[in-house]
mmCIF file of C-alpha atoms and ligand atoms in Angstrom:
data_model
loop_
_atom_site.group_PDB
_atom_site.id
_atom_site.type_symbol
_atom_site.label_atom_id
_atom_site.label_comp_id
_atom_site.label_asym_id
_atom_site.label_seq_id
_atom_site.Cartn_x
_atom_site.Cartn_y
_atom_site.Cartn_z
ATOM 1 C CA MET A 1 -59.126 0.429 -52.785
ATOM 2 C CA THR A 2 -59.083 1.827 -56.319
ATOM 3 C CA ASP A 3 -56.230 4.047 -57.454
ATOM 4 C CA LEU A 4 -58.602 6.976 -57.807
ATOM 5 C CA LYS A 5 -59.791 6.694 -54.201
ATOM 6 C CA LEU A 6 -56.200 6.436 -52.934
ATOM 7 C CA LYS A 7 -55.285 9.567 -54.903
ATOM 8 C CA ILE A 8 -58.292 11.469 -53.533
ATOM 9 C CA ILE A 9 -57.295 10.496 -49.985
ATOM 10 C CA ASP A 10 -53.734 11.647 -50.693
ATOM 11 C CA LYS A 11 -54.966 15.043 -51.883
ATOM 12 C CA LEU A 12 -57.342 15.543 -48.960
ATOM 13 C CA GLU A 13 -55.082 14.127 -46.277
ATOM 14 C CA ASN A 14 -53.902 17.502 -44.913
ATOM 15 C CA GLY A 15 -57.473 18.556 -44.099
ATOM 16 C CA ASP A 16 -57.646 21.563 -46.458
ATOM 17 C CA TYR A 17 -60.550 22.250 -48.831
ATOM 18 C CA ILE A 18 -60.017 21.293 -52.488
ATOM 19 C CA SER A 19 -62.622 22.066 -55.102
ATOM 20 C CA GLY A 20 -64.239 19.346 -57.185
ATOM 21 C CA SER A 21 -62.884 20.911 -60.385
ATOM 22 C CA THR A 22 -59.289 20.995 -59.058
ATOM 23 C CA LEU A 23 -59.575 17.336 -58.054
ATOM 24 C CA SER A 24 -61.011 16.322 -61.411
ATOM 25 C CA GLU A 25 -58.303 18.267 -63.294
ATOM 26 C CA GLU A 26 -55.423 16.974 -61.200
ATOM 27 C CA LEU A 27 -56.635 13.385 -61.204
ATOM 28 C CA GLY A 28 -57.711 13.387 -64.843
ATOM 29 C CA CYS A 29 -61.312 12.276 -64.431
ATOM 30 C CA THR A 30 -64.788 13.792 -64.472
ATOM 31 C CA ARG A 31 -66.335 15.585 -61.486
ATOM 32 C CA SER A 32 -69.078 12.989 -61.326
ATOM 33 C CA TYR A 33 -66.415 10.249 -60.885
ATOM 34 C CA ILE A 34 -64.908 12.302 -58.058
ATOM 35 C CA SER A 35 -68.267 12.770 -56.384
ATOM 36 C CA LYS A 36 -69.098 9.043 -56.723
ATOM 37 C CA ALA A 37 -65.722 8.005 -55.288
ATOM 38 C CA ILE A 38 -66.130 10.428 -52.368
ATOM 39 C CA GLY A 39 -69.575 9.009 -51.643
ATOM 40 C CA GLU A 40 -68.080 5.525 -51.572
ATOM 41 C CA LEU A 41 -65.248 6.642 -49.287
ATOM 42 C CA ASN A 42 -67.814 8.105 -46.876
ATOM 43 C CA ASP A 43 -69.689 4.792 -46.934
ATOM 44 C CA MET A 44 -66.429 3.068 -46.017
ATOM 45 C CA GLY A 45 -65.996 5.132 -42.866
ATOM 46 C CA PHE A 46 -64.072 8.181 -44.062
ATOM 47 C CA GLU A 47 -65.625 11.535 -43.275
ATOM 48 C CA ILE A 48 -65.279 13.862 -46.225
ATOM 49 C CA GLU A 49 -67.312 17.031 -45.978
ATOM 50 C CA SER A 50 -68.509 18.762 -49.115
ATOM 51 C CA SER A 51 -69.308 22.459 -49.153
ATOM 52 C CA LYS A 52 -70.889 24.195 -52.146
ATOM 53 C CA GLY A 53 -68.456 27.105 -52.236
ATOM 54 C CA SER A 54 -65.221 25.466 -51.097
ATOM 55 C CA GLY A 55 -65.232 21.863 -52.317
ATOM 56 C CA TYR A 56 -64.189 18.829 -50.316
ATOM 57 C CA ARG A 57 -62.416 18.505 -46.979
ATOM 58 C CA MET A 58 -61.346 15.414 -45.051
ATOM 59 C CA ILE A 59 -62.541 15.497 -41.452
ATOM 60 C CA HIS A 60 -61.717 11.961 -40.474
ATOM 61 C CA ALA A 61 -59.247 9.779 -42.355
ATOM 62 C CA GLU A 62 -59.215 6.047 -41.932
ATOM 63 C CA ASP A 63 -56.126 3.921 -42.011
ATOM 64 C CA VAL A 64 -56.137 2.828 -45.639
ATOM 65 C CA LEU A 65 -54.484 -0.368 -46.779
ATOM 66 C CA ASP A 66 -52.074 0.731 -49.465
ATOM 67 C CA LYS A 67 -49.960 -1.633 -51.566
ATOM 68 C CA ASN A 68 -47.220 0.944 -52.193
ATOM 69 C CA LYS A 69 -46.848 1.707 -48.489
ATOM 70 C CA ILE A 70 -46.532 -1.982 -47.680
ATOM 71 C CA ILE A 71 -43.938 -2.535 -50.421
ATOM 72 C CA GLU A 72 -41.949 0.579 -49.385
ATOM 73 C CA ASN A 73 -41.518 -0.918 -45.933
ATOM 74 C CA LEU A 74 -40.721 -4.514 -46.974
ATOM 75 C CA HIS A 75 -37.275 -6.045 -46.504
ATOM 76 C CA THR A 76 -38.078 -9.504 -47.857
ATOM 77 C CA LYS A 77 -36.822 -11.456 -50.842
ATOM 78 C CA LYS A 78 -39.878 -13.622 -51.255
ATOM 79 C CA ILE A 79 -42.781 -12.993 -48.895
ATOM 80 C CA ALA A 80 -45.240 -10.403 -50.260
ATOM 81 C CA ARG A 81 -43.128 -9.650 -53.343
ATOM 82 C CA GLN A 82 -46.183 -10.947 -55.189
ATOM 83 C CA LEU A 83 -48.926 -9.027 -53.393
ATOM 84 C CA GLU A 84 -52.634 -8.463 -53.976
ATOM 85 C CA LEU A 85 -54.937 -6.188 -51.992
ATOM 86 C CA PHE A 86 -58.734 -6.232 -51.835
ATOM 87 C CA ASP A 87 -61.317 -3.970 -50.225
ATOM 88 C CA SER A 88 -63.505 -6.988 -49.651
ATOM 89 C CA ILE A 89 -63.267 -10.706 -50.369
ATOM 90 C CA ASP A 90 -64.974 -13.839 -49.037
ATOM 91 C CA SER A 91 -61.791 -15.283 -47.557
ATOM 92 C CA THR A 92 -58.148 -14.504 -48.312
ATOM 93 C CA ASN A 93 -57.345 -18.173 -47.645
ATOM 94 C CA ASN A 94 -59.832 -19.289 -50.306
ATOM 95 C CA TYR A 95 -58.415 -16.827 -52.814
ATOM 96 C CA ALA A 96 -54.807 -17.834 -52.093
ATOM 97 C CA LYS A 97 -55.702 -21.532 -52.406
ATOM 98 C CA GLU A 98 -57.450 -20.947 -55.708
ATOM 99 C CA LEU A 99 -54.466 -19.084 -57.157
ATOM 100 C CA ALA A 100 -51.953 -21.554 -55.709
ATOM 101 C CA SER A 101 -53.771 -24.518 -57.214
ATOM 102 C CA LYS A 102 -53.933 -22.813 -60.626
ATOM 103 C CA GLY A 103 -50.207 -22.128 -60.401
ATOM 104 C CA VAL A 104 -50.750 -18.363 -60.524
ATOM 105 C CA ALA A 105 -49.661 -17.709 -56.936
ATOM 106 C CA GLY A 106 -46.024 -18.600 -56.394
ATOM 107 C CA ASP A 107 -44.043 -19.259 -53.234
ATOM 108 C CA GLY A 108 -44.397 -16.203 -50.970
ATOM 109 C CA PHE A 109 -47.555 -14.837 -52.632
ATOM 110 C CA VAL A 110 -49.588 -12.704 -50.215
ATOM 111 C CA VAL A 111 -53.185 -11.548 -50.389
ATOM 112 C CA ILE A 112 -54.595 -8.998 -47.958
ATOM 113 C CA SER A 113 -58.137 -7.741 -47.642
ATOM 114 C CA ASP A 114 -59.682 -4.838 -45.739
ATOM 115 C CA CYS A 115 -62.609 -7.077 -44.812
ATOM 116 C CA GLN A 116 -63.844 -10.622 -45.377
ATOM 117 C CA THR A 117 -67.431 -11.644 -45.937
ATOM 118 C CA GLY A 118 -66.730 -15.322 -45.220
ATOM 119 C CA GLY A 119 -63.672 -15.265 -42.956
ATOM 120 C CA LYS A 120 -62.861 -18.801 -41.814
ATOM 121 C CA GLY A 121 -61.558 -19.902 -38.429
ATOM 122 C CA ARG A 122 -60.340 -23.265 -37.205
ATOM 123 C CA LEU A 123 -62.713 -26.154 -36.502
ATOM 124 C CA GLY A 124 -65.264 -24.849 -39.025
ATOM 125 C CA ARG A 125 -65.851 -21.574 -37.174
ATOM 126 C CA THR A 126 -66.269 -18.169 -38.768
ATOM 127 C CA PHE A 127 -63.709 -15.441 -38.254
ATOM 128 C CA VAL A 128 -65.428 -12.074 -37.893
ATOM 129 C CA SER A 129 -63.545 -9.728 -40.243
ATOM 130 C CA PRO A 130 -65.034 -6.221 -40.292
ATOM 131 C CA ARG A 131 -63.696 -3.461 -42.532
ATOM 132 C CA LEU A 132 -61.182 -0.777 -41.556
ATOM 133 C CA SER A 133 -60.103 -2.607 -38.450
ATOM 134 C CA GLY A 134 -58.154 -5.820 -39.000
ATOM 135 C CA LEU A 135 -55.434 -7.283 -41.119
ATOM 136 C CA TYR A 136 -56.650 -10.334 -43.022
ATOM 137 C CA TYR A 137 -53.523 -11.765 -44.570
ATOM 138 C CA SER A 138 -52.808 -15.097 -46.304
ATOM 139 C CA PHE A 139 -49.534 -16.314 -47.734
ATOM 140 C CA VAL A 140 -48.671 -19.239 -49.986
ATOM 141 C CA LEU A 141 -45.799 -21.632 -49.446
ATOM 142 C CA LYS A 142 -44.564 -23.975 -52.125
ATOM 143 C CA GLY A 143 -41.596 -26.304 -52.310
ATOM 144 C CA LYS A 144 -40.750 -29.418 -50.373
ATOM 145 C CA LEU A 145 -43.428 -29.536 -47.718
ATOM 146 C CA ASN A 146 -44.485 -32.692 -45.950
ATOM 147 C CA ILE A 147 -47.661 -32.869 -43.921
ATOM 148 C CA GLU A 148 -45.882 -32.569 -40.562
ATOM 149 C CA THR A 149 -44.389 -29.280 -41.746
ATOM 150 C CA CYS A 150 -47.886 -27.754 -41.694
ATOM 151 C CA SER A 151 -48.040 -27.515 -37.899
ATOM 152 C CA LEU A 152 -44.532 -26.077 -37.833
ATOM 153 C CA ILE A 153 -45.615 -23.391 -40.317
ATOM 154 C CA THR A 154 -48.498 -22.428 -38.039
ATOM 155 C CA ALA A 155 -46.260 -22.265 -34.966
ATOM 156 C CA ALA A 156 -43.570 -20.288 -36.815
ATOM 157 C CA ALA A 157 -46.259 -17.900 -38.097
ATOM 158 C CA ALA A 158 -47.576 -17.454 -34.546
ATOM 159 C CA VAL A 159 -44.109 -16.374 -33.399
ATOM 160 C CA ALA A 160 -43.775 -14.015 -36.391
ATOM 161 C CA VAL A 161 -47.140 -12.402 -35.544
ATOM 162 C CA ALA A 162 -46.317 -12.127 -31.837
ATOM 163 C CA ASP A 163 -42.919 -10.550 -32.581
ATOM 164 C CA THR A 164 -44.514 -8.099 -35.021
ATOM 165 C CA ILE A 165 -47.132 -6.901 -32.555
ATOM 166 C CA ASP A 166 -44.644 -6.723 -29.663
ATOM 167 C CA GLU A 167 -42.155 -4.710 -31.752
ATOM 168 C CA ILE A 168 -44.597 -2.271 -33.321
ATOM 169 C CA CYS A 169 -47.077 -1.841 -30.484
ATOM 170 C CA ASN A 170 -44.641 -2.148 -27.575
ATOM 171 C CA VAL A 171 -46.696 -4.799 -25.804
ATOM 172 C CA GLU A 172 -46.098 -8.345 -24.675
ATOM 173 C CA THR A 173 -48.306 -10.848 -26.405
ATOM 174 C CA LYS A 174 -48.786 -14.487 -25.454
ATOM 175 C CA ILE A 175 -49.299 -17.493 -27.686
ATOM 176 C CA LYS A 176 -52.082 -19.914 -26.942
ATOM 177 C CA TRP A 177 -51.324 -23.260 -28.561
ATOM 178 C CA VAL A 178 -51.886 -23.958 -31.400
ATOM 179 C CA ASN A 179 -52.266 -20.650 -33.064
ATOM 180 C CA ASP A 180 -53.940 -17.876 -31.125
ATOM 181 C CA ILE A 181 -52.206 -14.673 -30.115
ATOM 182 C CA TYR A 182 -53.404 -13.133 -26.858
ATOM 183 C CA LEU A 183 -53.032 -9.665 -25.395
ATOM 184 C CA ASN A 184 -54.054 -8.987 -21.783
ATOM 185 C CA GLY A 185 -55.813 -12.343 -21.579
ATOM 186 C CA LYS A 186 -57.928 -11.962 -24.729
ATOM 187 C CA LYS A 187 -57.478 -13.137 -28.307
ATOM 188 C CA ILE A 188 -56.242 -10.603 -30.870
ATOM 189 C CA CYS A 189 -55.219 -12.950 -33.662
ATOM 190 C CA GLY A 190 -56.029 -16.352 -35.108
ATOM 191 C CA ILE A 191 -54.138 -18.394 -37.691
ATOM 192 C CA LEU A 192 -55.516 -21.007 -40.061
ATOM 193 C CA THR A 193 -53.160 -23.127 -42.168
ATOM 194 C CA GLU A 194 -54.574 -25.190 -45.012
ATOM 195 C CA GLY A 195 -52.869 -27.276 -47.640
ATOM 196 C CA GLN A 196 -53.317 -29.527 -50.601
ATOM 197 C CA VAL A 197 -51.784 -32.969 -50.420
ATOM 198 C CA GLY A 198 -50.431 -34.560 -53.590
ATOM 199 C CA ILE A 199 -51.835 -38.087 -53.935
ATOM 200 C CA GLU A 200 -48.685 -39.614 -55.404
ATOM 201 C CA ASN A 201 -45.929 -38.238 -53.208
ATOM 202 C CA LYS A 202 -47.948 -37.579 -50.021
ATOM 203 C CA GLN A 203 -46.374 -34.143 -49.917
ATOM 204 C CA LEU A 204 -48.097 -30.813 -49.825
ATOM 205 C CA ASP A 205 -48.491 -29.220 -53.257
ATOM 206 C CA TYR A 206 -48.800 -25.947 -51.396
ATOM 207 C CA ALA A 207 -49.738 -24.578 -48.010
ATOM 208 C CA VAL A 208 -51.763 -21.446 -47.353
ATOM 209 C CA CYS A 209 -51.430 -19.803 -43.984
ATOM 210 C CA GLY A 210 -54.070 -17.214 -43.103
ATOM 211 C CA ILE A 211 -53.578 -14.695 -40.328
ATOM 212 C CA GLY A 212 -56.315 -12.453 -38.937
ATOM 213 C CA ILE A 213 -55.204 -9.693 -36.538
ATOM 214 C CA ASN A 214 -57.690 -7.398 -34.754
ATOM 215 C CA ILE A 215 -55.889 -4.064 -34.834
ATOM 216 C CA LEU A 216 -58.366 -1.170 -34.693
ATOM 217 C CA GLU A 217 -61.718 -0.833 -32.939
ATOM 218 C CA PRO A 218 -64.360 -1.905 -35.460
ATOM 219 C CA ARG A 219 -67.203 0.542 -36.094
ATOM 220 C CA GLU A 220 -69.689 -2.112 -35.059
ATOM 221 C CA LYS A 221 -68.875 -3.797 -31.790
ATOM 222 C CA PHE A 222 -68.413 -7.567 -31.697
ATOM 223 C CA SER A 223 -71.270 -9.550 -30.145
ATOM 224 C CA GLU A 224 -71.164 -9.781 -26.340
ATOM 225 C CA ASN A 225 -69.989 -13.399 -26.491
ATOM 226 C CA LEU A 226 -67.126 -12.506 -28.770
ATOM 227 C CA GLU A 227 -66.247 -9.381 -26.718
ATOM 228 C CA ASN A 228 -65.681 -11.660 -23.724
ATOM 229 C CA ILE A 229 -62.956 -13.615 -25.469
ATOM 230 C CA ALA A 230 -61.592 -11.362 -28.216
ATOM 231 C CA THR A 231 -60.174 -7.859 -28.274
ATOM 232 C CA ASN A 232 -58.182 -5.554 -30.543
ATOM 233 C CA ILE A 233 -54.874 -3.745 -30.164
ATOM 234 C CA GLU A 234 -56.427 -0.254 -30.136
ATOM 235 C CA LYS A 235 -58.750 -1.179 -27.274
ATOM 236 C CA GLU A 236 -55.901 -2.621 -25.215
ATOM 237 C CA THR A 237 -53.318 0.118 -25.823
ATOM 238 C CA GLY A 238 -55.449 3.184 -26.548
ATOM 239 C CA LYS A 239 -53.353 3.694 -29.687
ATOM 240 C CA ARG A 240 -54.015 3.293 -33.382
ATOM 241 C CA PHE A 241 -51.336 1.442 -35.316
ATOM 242 C CA GLU A 242 -50.976 1.557 -39.097
ATOM 243 C CA ARG A 243 -51.999 -1.683 -40.711
ATOM 244 C CA ASN A 244 -49.624 -1.164 -43.671
ATOM 245 C CA LEU A 245 -46.621 -1.095 -41.347
ATOM 246 C CA ILE A 246 -47.864 -4.151 -39.493
ATOM 247 C CA ALA A 247 -48.341 -5.986 -42.813
ATOM 248 C CA ALA A 248 -44.790 -5.142 -43.936
ATOM 249 C CA LYS A 249 -43.166 -6.058 -40.613
ATOM 250 C CA LEU A 250 -45.192 -9.265 -40.450
ATOM 251 C CA SER A 251 -43.906 -10.238 -43.903
ATOM 252 C CA ASP A 252 -40.299 -9.586 -42.791
ATOM 253 C CA ASN A 253 -40.756 -11.646 -39.635
ATOM 254 C CA LEU A 254 -42.522 -14.468 -41.492
ATOM 255 C CA GLU A 255 -39.693 -14.713 -43.987
ATOM 256 C CA TYR A 256 -37.126 -14.890 -41.184
ATOM 257 C CA GLN A 257 -39.017 -17.658 -39.370
ATOM 258 C CA LEU A 258 -39.807 -19.647 -42.517
ATOM 259 C CA ASP A 259 -36.232 -19.445 -43.804
ATOM 260 C CA ASN A 260 -35.211 -21.006 -40.501
ATOM 261 C CA LEU A 261 -38.033 -23.543 -40.250
ATOM 262 C CA ASP A 262 -35.638 -26.538 -40.469
ATOM 263 C CA LYS A 263 -33.629 -25.197 -37.554
ATOM 264 C CA LYS A 264 -36.875 -24.630 -35.628
ATOM 265 C CA LEU A 265 -35.681 -21.203 -34.524
ATOM 266 C CA PHE A 266 -39.257 -20.290 -33.574
ATOM 267 C CA LEU A 267 -39.499 -23.025 -30.940
ATOM 268 C CA GLU A 268 -37.810 -21.280 -28.031
ATOM 269 C CA LYS A 269 -40.091 -18.264 -28.290
ATOM 270 C CA TYR A 270 -43.125 -20.426 -29.030
ATOM 271 C CA ARG A 271 -42.511 -22.079 -25.653
ATOM 272 C CA SER A 272 -41.552 -18.991 -23.664
ATOM 273 C CA LYS A 273 -44.610 -17.083 -24.882
ATOM 274 C CA SER A 274 -47.004 -19.946 -24.211
ATOM 275 C CA ASN A 275 -49.855 -19.095 -21.867
ATOM 276 C CA LEU A 276 -50.684 -22.783 -21.379
ATOM 277 C CA ILE A 277 -47.554 -24.409 -19.979
ATOM 278 C CA GLY A 278 -48.074 -25.337 -16.327
ATOM 279 C CA ARG A 279 -51.827 -24.720 -16.399
ATOM 280 C CA ASP A 280 -54.926 -26.829 -15.934
ATOM 281 C CA VAL A 281 -56.943 -26.953 -19.122
ATOM 282 C CA ILE A 282 -59.783 -28.729 -20.827
ATOM 283 C CA ILE A 283 -58.590 -30.439 -23.961
ATOM 284 C CA HIS A 284 -60.985 -30.777 -26.841
ATOM 285 C CA TYR A 285 -59.592 -33.656 -28.850
ATOM 286 C CA ASN A 286 -61.144 -36.430 -30.940
ATOM 287 C CA ASN A 287 -64.646 -35.055 -30.293
ATOM 288 C CA SER A 288 -64.367 -35.229 -26.531
ATOM 289 C CA ASP A 289 -63.405 -32.918 -23.644
ATOM 290 C CA ARG A 290 -60.907 -34.037 -20.987
ATOM 291 C CA ASP A 291 -59.309 -32.341 -17.981
ATOM 292 C CA ALA A 292 -55.565 -32.129 -18.329
ATOM 293 C CA HIS A 293 -52.454 -30.406 -17.094
ATOM 294 C CA VAL A 294 -50.070 -28.893 -19.656
ATOM 295 C CA LEU A 295 -46.497 -30.110 -19.202
ATOM 296 C CA GLY A 296 -44.847 -28.415 -22.156
ATOM 297 C CA ILE A 297 -44.401 -28.177 -25.920
ATOM 298 C CA ASP A 298 -42.267 -30.760 -27.717
ATOM 299 C CA GLU A 299 -39.808 -30.460 -30.627
ATOM 300 C CA ASN A 300 -42.657 -30.705 -33.151
ATOM 301 C CA ALA A 301 -44.630 -27.882 -31.517
ATOM 302 C CA GLU A 302 -47.035 -30.472 -30.086
ATOM 303 C CA LEU A 303 -48.668 -29.835 -26.714
ATOM 304 C CA ILE A 304 -47.613 -32.304 -24.010
ATOM 305 C CA VAL A 305 -50.510 -32.895 -21.636
ATOM 306 C CA GLU A 306 -51.076 -35.141 -18.655
ATOM 307 C CA PHE A 307 -54.598 -36.373 -17.976
ATOM 308 C CA SER A 308 -55.961 -36.969 -14.494
ATOM 309 C CA ASN A 309 -55.342 -40.739 -14.815
ATOM 310 C CA GLY A 310 -51.620 -40.075 -15.284
ATOM 311 C CA GLU A 311 -51.659 -40.764 -19.051
ATOM 312 C CA THR A 312 -49.587 -38.307 -21.110
ATOM 313 C CA LEU A 313 -50.191 -37.359 -24.730
ATOM 314 C CA HIS A 314 -48.507 -35.207 -27.373
ATOM 315 C CA LEU A 315 -51.234 -33.338 -29.247
ATOM 316 C CA ASN A 316 -50.762 -32.062 -32.768
ATOM 317 C CA SER A 317 -54.288 -30.729 -33.139
ATOM 318 C CA GLY A 318 -57.328 -29.911 -31.056
ATOM 319 C CA GLU A 319 -58.005 -27.086 -28.682
ATOM 320 C CA ALA A 320 -57.083 -26.263 -25.108
ATOM 321 C CA ARG A 321 -59.327 -24.126 -22.915
ATOM 322 C CA ILE A 322 -57.768 -22.581 -19.865
ATOM 323 C CA ILE A 323 -59.370 -23.112 -16.456
ATOM 324 C CA LYS A 324 -58.937 -19.970 -14.341
ATOM 325 C CA ASN A 325 -60.526 -19.658 -10.903
ATOM 326 C CA GLY A 326 -62.768 -22.583 -11.806
ATOM 327 C CA LEU A 327 -63.919 -20.840 -15.018
ATOM 328 C CA LEU A 328 -63.142 -21.572 -18.650
ATOM 329 C CA VAL A 329 -61.271 -18.773 -20.424
HETATM 330 C C1 BTN B 401 -58.974 -19.068 -35.821
HETATM 331 O O1 BTN B 401 -58.829 -18.214 -34.945
HETATM 332 O O2 BTN B 401 -59.705 -20.048 -35.651
HETATM 333 C C2 BTN B 401 -58.245 -18.885 -37.118
HETATM 334 C C3 BTN B 401 -58.643 -17.609 -37.785
HETATM 335 C C4 BTN B 401 -57.927 -17.351 -39.100
HETATM 336 C C5 BTN B 401 -58.435 -16.088 -39.762
HETATM 337 C C6 BTN B 401 -57.642 -15.716 -40.971
HETATM 338 S S1 BTN B 401 -58.071 -14.115 -41.559
HETATM 339 C C7 BTN B 401 -57.170 -14.383 -43.010
HETATM 340 C C8 BTN B 401 -57.442 -15.807 -43.432
HETATM 341 N N1 BTN B 401 -58.667 -15.912 -44.197
HETATM 342 C C9 BTN B 401 -59.592 -16.642 -43.589
HETATM 343 O O3 BTN B 401 -60.729 -16.893 -44.048
HETATM 344 N N2 BTN B 401 -59.132 -17.074 -42.405
HETATM 345 C C10 BTN B 401 -57.767 -16.629 -42.170
#
């Protein structure tokens, strides 16, 4: 969102009419700039009425991602202290990786976008990321990171997301191993961690963890297939929550969990919030599907499963699909 658009929204927020000339005087730009920016805001989903005699009036304001509001609510030392916001981007993970590899994005760098045109999910899937509805958030981690740490980062991030949503939205989320956050039996968030391995030291040069949370009802409904498995917080609670506050709280919670990664503070909650432990599932692993029963989650956040032949395995990747009343969920 450009500065000019944010300022226009600020001025119109109380719903009163303001004339084009007052706006252009107070914001120090021409009336045609104002009119162009208002047209663009309307295209984005705001409803700003224009009347010949009275000027402009906001009828319907959207929850705008605003860097200052996020920073005002941050309590971190590192996470999101270097912060970039976009209206639209292909993928926040791609952008964070690019900047991390060039050395521009330091430890704790965060990029957030209002929408993504090429949002990426795990296992090569796309992550549908419509505008004015979700939080598409990636952070960079640098420092001593070995490859095993990557799965711990994902698990710690899952706990940080779950805590954030529970605290702000007064709900009780569940975590579906490895990295999905569920509300009322449907997915509201996915996490994708990527990294670059240094050839010499076999350590990660950096890790990028991308978090996509479905917060508000999108203007265009998800496809029927997606609607069956995914939802958003507004739909489940009937309430609209401010994405800026969620972004700030998420950063606070991420910092807490990451600062305590060595102590594995996240593990207890990661286990207690699991919606897989004790259930029959289908495990997709090494390109095949197998029936299994979930026994627990080990010290490395790996899923402990028992197959029908009695064999047990600790999984550090793959996917588990829940079997409920004979159906896959
Ligand atoms: C999954 O559910 O499979 C993981 C989804 C991860 C989506 C987030 S949105 C922010 C970041 N940018 C991306 O392209 N993907 C992640």
